[in-house]
mmCIF file of C-alpha atoms in Angstrom:
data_model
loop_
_atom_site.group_PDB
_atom_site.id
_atom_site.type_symbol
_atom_site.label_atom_id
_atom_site.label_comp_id
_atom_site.label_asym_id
_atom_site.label_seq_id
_atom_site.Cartn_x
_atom_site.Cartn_y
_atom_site.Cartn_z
ATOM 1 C CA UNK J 198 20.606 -42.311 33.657
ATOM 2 C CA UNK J 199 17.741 -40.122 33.478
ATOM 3 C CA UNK J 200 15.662 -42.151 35.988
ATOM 4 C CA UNK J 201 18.266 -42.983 38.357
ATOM 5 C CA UNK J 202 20.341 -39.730 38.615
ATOM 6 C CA UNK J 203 17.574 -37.289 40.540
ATOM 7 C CA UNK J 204 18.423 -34.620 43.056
ATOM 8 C CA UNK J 205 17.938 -36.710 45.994
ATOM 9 C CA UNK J 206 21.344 -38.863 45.180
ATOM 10 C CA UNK J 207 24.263 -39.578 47.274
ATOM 11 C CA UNK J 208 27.054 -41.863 45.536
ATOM 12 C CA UNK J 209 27.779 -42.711 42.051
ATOM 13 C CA UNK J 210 31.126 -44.664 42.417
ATOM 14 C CA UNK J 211 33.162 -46.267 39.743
ATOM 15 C CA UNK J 212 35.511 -45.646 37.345
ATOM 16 C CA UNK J 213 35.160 -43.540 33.764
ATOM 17 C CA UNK J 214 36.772 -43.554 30.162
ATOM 18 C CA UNK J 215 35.232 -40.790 28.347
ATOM 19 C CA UNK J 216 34.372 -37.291 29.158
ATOM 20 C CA UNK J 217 30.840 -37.523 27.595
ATOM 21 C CA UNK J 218 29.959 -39.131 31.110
ATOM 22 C CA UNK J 219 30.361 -35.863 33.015
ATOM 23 C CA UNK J 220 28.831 -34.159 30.478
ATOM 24 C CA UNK J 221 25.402 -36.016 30.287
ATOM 25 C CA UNK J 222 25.443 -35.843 34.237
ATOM 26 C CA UNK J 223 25.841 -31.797 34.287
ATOM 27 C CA UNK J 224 23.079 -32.090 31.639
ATOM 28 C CA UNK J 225 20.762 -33.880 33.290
ATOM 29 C CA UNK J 226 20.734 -32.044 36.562
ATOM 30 C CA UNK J 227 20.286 -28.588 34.490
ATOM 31 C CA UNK J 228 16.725 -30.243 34.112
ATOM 32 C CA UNK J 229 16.208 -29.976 37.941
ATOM 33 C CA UNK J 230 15.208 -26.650 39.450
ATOM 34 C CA UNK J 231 16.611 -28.563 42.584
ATOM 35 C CA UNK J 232 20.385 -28.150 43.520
ATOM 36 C CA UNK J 233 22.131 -31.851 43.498
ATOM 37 C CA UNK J 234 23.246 -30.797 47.149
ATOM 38 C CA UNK J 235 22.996 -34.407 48.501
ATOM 39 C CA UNK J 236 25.318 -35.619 45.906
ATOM 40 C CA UNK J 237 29.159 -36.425 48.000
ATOM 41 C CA UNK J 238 30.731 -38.377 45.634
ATOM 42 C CA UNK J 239 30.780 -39.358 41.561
ATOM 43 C CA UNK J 240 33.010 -41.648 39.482
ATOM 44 C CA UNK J 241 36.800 -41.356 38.707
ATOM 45 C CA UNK J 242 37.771 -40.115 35.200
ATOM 46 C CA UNK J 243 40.462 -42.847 34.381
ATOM 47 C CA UNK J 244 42.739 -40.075 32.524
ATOM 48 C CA UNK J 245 42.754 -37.578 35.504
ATOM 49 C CA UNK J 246 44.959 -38.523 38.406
ATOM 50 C CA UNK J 247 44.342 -35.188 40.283
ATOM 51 C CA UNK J 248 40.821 -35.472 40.407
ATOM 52 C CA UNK J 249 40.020 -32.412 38.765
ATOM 53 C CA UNK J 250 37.191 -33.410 36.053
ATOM 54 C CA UNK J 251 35.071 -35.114 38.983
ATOM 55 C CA UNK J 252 35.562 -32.068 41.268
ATOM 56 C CA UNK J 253 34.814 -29.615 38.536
ATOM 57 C CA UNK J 254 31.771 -32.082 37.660
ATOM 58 C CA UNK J 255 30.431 -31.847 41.360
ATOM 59 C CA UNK J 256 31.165 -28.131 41.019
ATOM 60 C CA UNK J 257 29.137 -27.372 38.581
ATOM 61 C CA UNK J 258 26.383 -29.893 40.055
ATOM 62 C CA UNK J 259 26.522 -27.656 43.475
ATOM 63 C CA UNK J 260 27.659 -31.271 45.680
ATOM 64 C CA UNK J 261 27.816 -30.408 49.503
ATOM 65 C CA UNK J 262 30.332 -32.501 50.385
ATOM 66 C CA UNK J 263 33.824 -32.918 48.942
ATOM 67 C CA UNK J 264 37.241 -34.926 49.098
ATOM 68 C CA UNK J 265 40.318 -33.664 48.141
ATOM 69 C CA UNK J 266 44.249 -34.981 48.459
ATOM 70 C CA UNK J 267 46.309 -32.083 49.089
ATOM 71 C CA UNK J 268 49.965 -32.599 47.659
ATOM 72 C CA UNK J 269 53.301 -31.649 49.433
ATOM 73 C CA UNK J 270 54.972 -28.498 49.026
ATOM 74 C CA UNK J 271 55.077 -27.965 45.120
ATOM 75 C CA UNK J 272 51.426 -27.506 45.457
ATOM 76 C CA UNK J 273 50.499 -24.608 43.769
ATOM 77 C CA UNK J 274 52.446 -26.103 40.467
ATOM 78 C CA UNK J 275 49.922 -29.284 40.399
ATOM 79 C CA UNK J 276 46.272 -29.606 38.665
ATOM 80 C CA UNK J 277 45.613 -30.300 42.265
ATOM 81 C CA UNK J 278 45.430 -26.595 42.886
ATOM 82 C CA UNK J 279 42.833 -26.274 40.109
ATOM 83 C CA UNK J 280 40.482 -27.963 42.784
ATOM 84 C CA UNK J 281 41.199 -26.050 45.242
ATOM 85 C CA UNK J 282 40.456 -22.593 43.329
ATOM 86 C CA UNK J 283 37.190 -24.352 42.602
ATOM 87 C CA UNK J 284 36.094 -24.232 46.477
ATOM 88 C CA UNK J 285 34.752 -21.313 46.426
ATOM 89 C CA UNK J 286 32.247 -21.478 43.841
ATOM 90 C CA UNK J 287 30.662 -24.205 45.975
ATOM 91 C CA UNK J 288 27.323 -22.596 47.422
ATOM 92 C CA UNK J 289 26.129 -25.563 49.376
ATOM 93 C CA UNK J 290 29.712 -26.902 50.331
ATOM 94 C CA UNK J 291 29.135 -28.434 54.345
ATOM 95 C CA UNK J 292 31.589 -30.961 54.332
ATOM 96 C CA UNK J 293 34.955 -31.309 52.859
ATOM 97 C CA UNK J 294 37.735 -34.178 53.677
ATOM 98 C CA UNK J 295 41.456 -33.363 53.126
ATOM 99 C CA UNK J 296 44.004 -36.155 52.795
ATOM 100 C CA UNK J 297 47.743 -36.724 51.975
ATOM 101 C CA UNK J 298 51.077 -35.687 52.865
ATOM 102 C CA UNK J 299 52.229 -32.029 53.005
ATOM 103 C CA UNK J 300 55.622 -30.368 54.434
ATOM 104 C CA UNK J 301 53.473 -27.853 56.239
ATOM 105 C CA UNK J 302 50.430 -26.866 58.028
ATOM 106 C CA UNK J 303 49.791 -23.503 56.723
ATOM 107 C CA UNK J 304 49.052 -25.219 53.160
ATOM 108 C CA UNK J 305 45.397 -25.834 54.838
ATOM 109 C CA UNK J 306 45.056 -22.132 55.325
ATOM 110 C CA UNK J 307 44.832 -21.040 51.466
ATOM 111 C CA UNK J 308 42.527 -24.128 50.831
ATOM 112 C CA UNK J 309 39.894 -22.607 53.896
ATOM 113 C CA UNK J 310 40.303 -19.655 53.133
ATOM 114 C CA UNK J 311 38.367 -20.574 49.835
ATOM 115 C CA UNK J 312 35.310 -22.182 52.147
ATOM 116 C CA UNK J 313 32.940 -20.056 53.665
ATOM 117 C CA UNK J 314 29.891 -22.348 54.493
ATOM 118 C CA UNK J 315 31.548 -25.465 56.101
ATOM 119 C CA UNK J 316 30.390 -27.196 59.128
ATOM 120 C CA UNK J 317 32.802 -30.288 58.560
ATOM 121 C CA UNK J 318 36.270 -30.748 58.458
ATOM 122 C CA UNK J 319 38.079 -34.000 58.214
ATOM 123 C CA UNK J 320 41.245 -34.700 57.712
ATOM 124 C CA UNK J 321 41.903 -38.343 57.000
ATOM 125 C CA UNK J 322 45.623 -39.861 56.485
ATOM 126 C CA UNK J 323 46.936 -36.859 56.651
ATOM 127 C CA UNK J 324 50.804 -36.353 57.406
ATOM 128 C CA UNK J 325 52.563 -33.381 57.716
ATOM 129 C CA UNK J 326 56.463 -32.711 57.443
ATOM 130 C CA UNK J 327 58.340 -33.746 60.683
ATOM 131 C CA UNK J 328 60.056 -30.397 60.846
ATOM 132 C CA UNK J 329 56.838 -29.236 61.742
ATOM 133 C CA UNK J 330 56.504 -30.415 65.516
ATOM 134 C CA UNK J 331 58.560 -27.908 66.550
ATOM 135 C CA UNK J 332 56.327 -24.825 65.975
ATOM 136 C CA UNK J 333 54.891 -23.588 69.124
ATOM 137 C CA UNK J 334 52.364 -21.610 70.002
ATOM 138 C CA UNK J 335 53.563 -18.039 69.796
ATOM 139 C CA UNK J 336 54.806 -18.642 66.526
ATOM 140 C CA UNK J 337 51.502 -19.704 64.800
ATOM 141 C CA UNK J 338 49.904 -17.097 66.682
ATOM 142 C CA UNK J 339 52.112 -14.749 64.723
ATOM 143 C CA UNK J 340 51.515 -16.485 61.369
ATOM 144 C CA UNK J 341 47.926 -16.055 62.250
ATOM 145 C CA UNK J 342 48.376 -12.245 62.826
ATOM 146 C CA UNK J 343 50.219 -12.011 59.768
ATOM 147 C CA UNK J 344 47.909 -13.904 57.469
ATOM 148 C CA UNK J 345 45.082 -12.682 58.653
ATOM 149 C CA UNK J 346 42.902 -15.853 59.483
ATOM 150 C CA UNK J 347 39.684 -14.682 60.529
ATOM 151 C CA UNK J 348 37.165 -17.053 62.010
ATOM 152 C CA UNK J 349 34.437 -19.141 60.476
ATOM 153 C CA UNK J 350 31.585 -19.824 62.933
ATOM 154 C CA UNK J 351 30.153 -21.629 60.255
ATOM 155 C CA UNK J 352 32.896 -24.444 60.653
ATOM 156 C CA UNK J 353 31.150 -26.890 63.649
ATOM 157 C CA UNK J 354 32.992 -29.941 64.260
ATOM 158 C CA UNK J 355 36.633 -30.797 62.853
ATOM 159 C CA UNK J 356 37.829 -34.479 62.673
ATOM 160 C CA UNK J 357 41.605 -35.976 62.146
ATOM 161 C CA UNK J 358 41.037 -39.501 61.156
ATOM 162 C CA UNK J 359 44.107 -41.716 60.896
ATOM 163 C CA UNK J 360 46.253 -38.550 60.715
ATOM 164 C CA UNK J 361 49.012 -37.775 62.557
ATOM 165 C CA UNK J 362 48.306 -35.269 65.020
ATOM 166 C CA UNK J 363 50.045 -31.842 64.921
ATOM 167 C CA UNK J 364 50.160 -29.105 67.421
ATOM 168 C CA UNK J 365 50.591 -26.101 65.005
ATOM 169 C CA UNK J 366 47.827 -27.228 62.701
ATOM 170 C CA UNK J 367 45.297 -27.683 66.208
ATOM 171 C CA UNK J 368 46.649 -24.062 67.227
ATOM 172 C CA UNK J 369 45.887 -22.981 63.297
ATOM 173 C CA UNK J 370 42.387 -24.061 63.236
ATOM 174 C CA UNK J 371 41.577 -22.915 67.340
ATOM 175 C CA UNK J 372 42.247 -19.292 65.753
ATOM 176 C CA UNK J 373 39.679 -20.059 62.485
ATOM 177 C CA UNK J 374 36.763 -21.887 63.802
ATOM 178 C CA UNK J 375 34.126 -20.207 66.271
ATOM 179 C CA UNK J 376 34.239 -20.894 70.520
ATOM 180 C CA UNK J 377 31.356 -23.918 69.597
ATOM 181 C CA UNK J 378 33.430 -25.806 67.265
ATOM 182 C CA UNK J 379 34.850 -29.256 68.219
ATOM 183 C CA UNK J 380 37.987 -31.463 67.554
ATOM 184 C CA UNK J 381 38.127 -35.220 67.330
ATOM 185 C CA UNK J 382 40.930 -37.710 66.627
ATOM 186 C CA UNK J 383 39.658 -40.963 65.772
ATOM 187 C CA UNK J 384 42.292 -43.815 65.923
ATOM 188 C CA UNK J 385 41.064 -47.322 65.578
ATOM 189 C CA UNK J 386 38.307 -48.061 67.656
ATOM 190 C CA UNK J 387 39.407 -45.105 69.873
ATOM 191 C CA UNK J 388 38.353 -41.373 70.067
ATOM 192 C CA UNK J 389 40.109 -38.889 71.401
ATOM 193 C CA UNK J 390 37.642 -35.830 72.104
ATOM 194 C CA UNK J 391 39.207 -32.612 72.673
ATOM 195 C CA UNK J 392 35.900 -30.934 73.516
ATOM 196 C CA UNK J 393 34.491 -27.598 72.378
ATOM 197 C CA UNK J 394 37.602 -24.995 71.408
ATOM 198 C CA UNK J 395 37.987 -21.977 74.531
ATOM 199 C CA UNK J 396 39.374 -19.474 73.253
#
């Protein structure tokens, strides 16, 4: 492990039994005076369905890239959550996937709200209640108001990627991300380029 895990990884992939794993990773890397910044994805810990000892691992290794499955509306009551408090301790996060099924759109907003150096956002299988298509404009535009979303020009290009597609959650993220940013649907071999956001 000491030979092959170096700064300059991408991937370890598989799937882990014991805790020690982690632990010799985070231990190794505290050798480095480089950041592991490269590093998007590690194995599974076989006793931790949310996910949270691998994210906590790539926390604590400074990863740039992240995924994460965001659960439905009892959210805030899963280890999931635990993740997603995590996000902001990231220093090098760029890129950061979201996937699952949730009954709402604004459950993104808490979850980017915790990401301030993004230039990637992809949302991949995600599904969102069907109650939810018949938000218009005005009223996210309120929500907005309310919340207070402020922009992140960081935040560059934004990608929904076998996910259903959902007018609030477009108008939701035209009111975060800067005038430059872009949205893209991929479906299949097919992209569907909305272009830079106006504003």
């Amino acid at each position: 492990m000491d030979i092959a895990f170096t700064p300059t990884m991408e991937e370890l992939t598989g799937l882990v039994y014991t805790k020690k794993f982690f632990n010799i990773l985070v231990s190794i890397a505290e050798r480095y005076s480089l950041e592991f910044v490269n590093l998007k994805r590690i194995p599974k810990y076989a006793h931790d369905n949310d996910g949270y000892m691998s994210a906590r691992t790539l926390k604590q290794l400074q990863a740039s890239a992240l995924s994460i499955d965001i659960q439905p509306f009892s959210y805030a009551e899963t280890l999931n959550w635990k993740v997603i408090k995590l996000l902001d301790k990231f220093k090098y996060l760029r890129s950061l996937e979201l996937k699952g099924e949730i009954d709402t759109w604004s459950i993104v907003d808490p979850v980017l709200k915790k990401c301030h150096t993004l230039e990637t956002l992809t949302f991949y299988g995600l599904h969102i209640g069907d109650f939810e298509t018949s938000t218009d404009r005005q009223e996210v535009h309120s929500w907005v108001i309310i919340h207070k979303v402020i922009k992140e020009f960081s935040l560059k290009a934004i990608e929904f990627k076998s996910s259903v597609f959902s007018p609030p959650l477009i108008e939701y993220l035209i009111n975060h991300v800067g005038e430059r940013a872009t949205i893209r649907r991929s479906a299949s071999n097919q992209d569907d380029f909305m272009g830079p956001v106006n504003l």
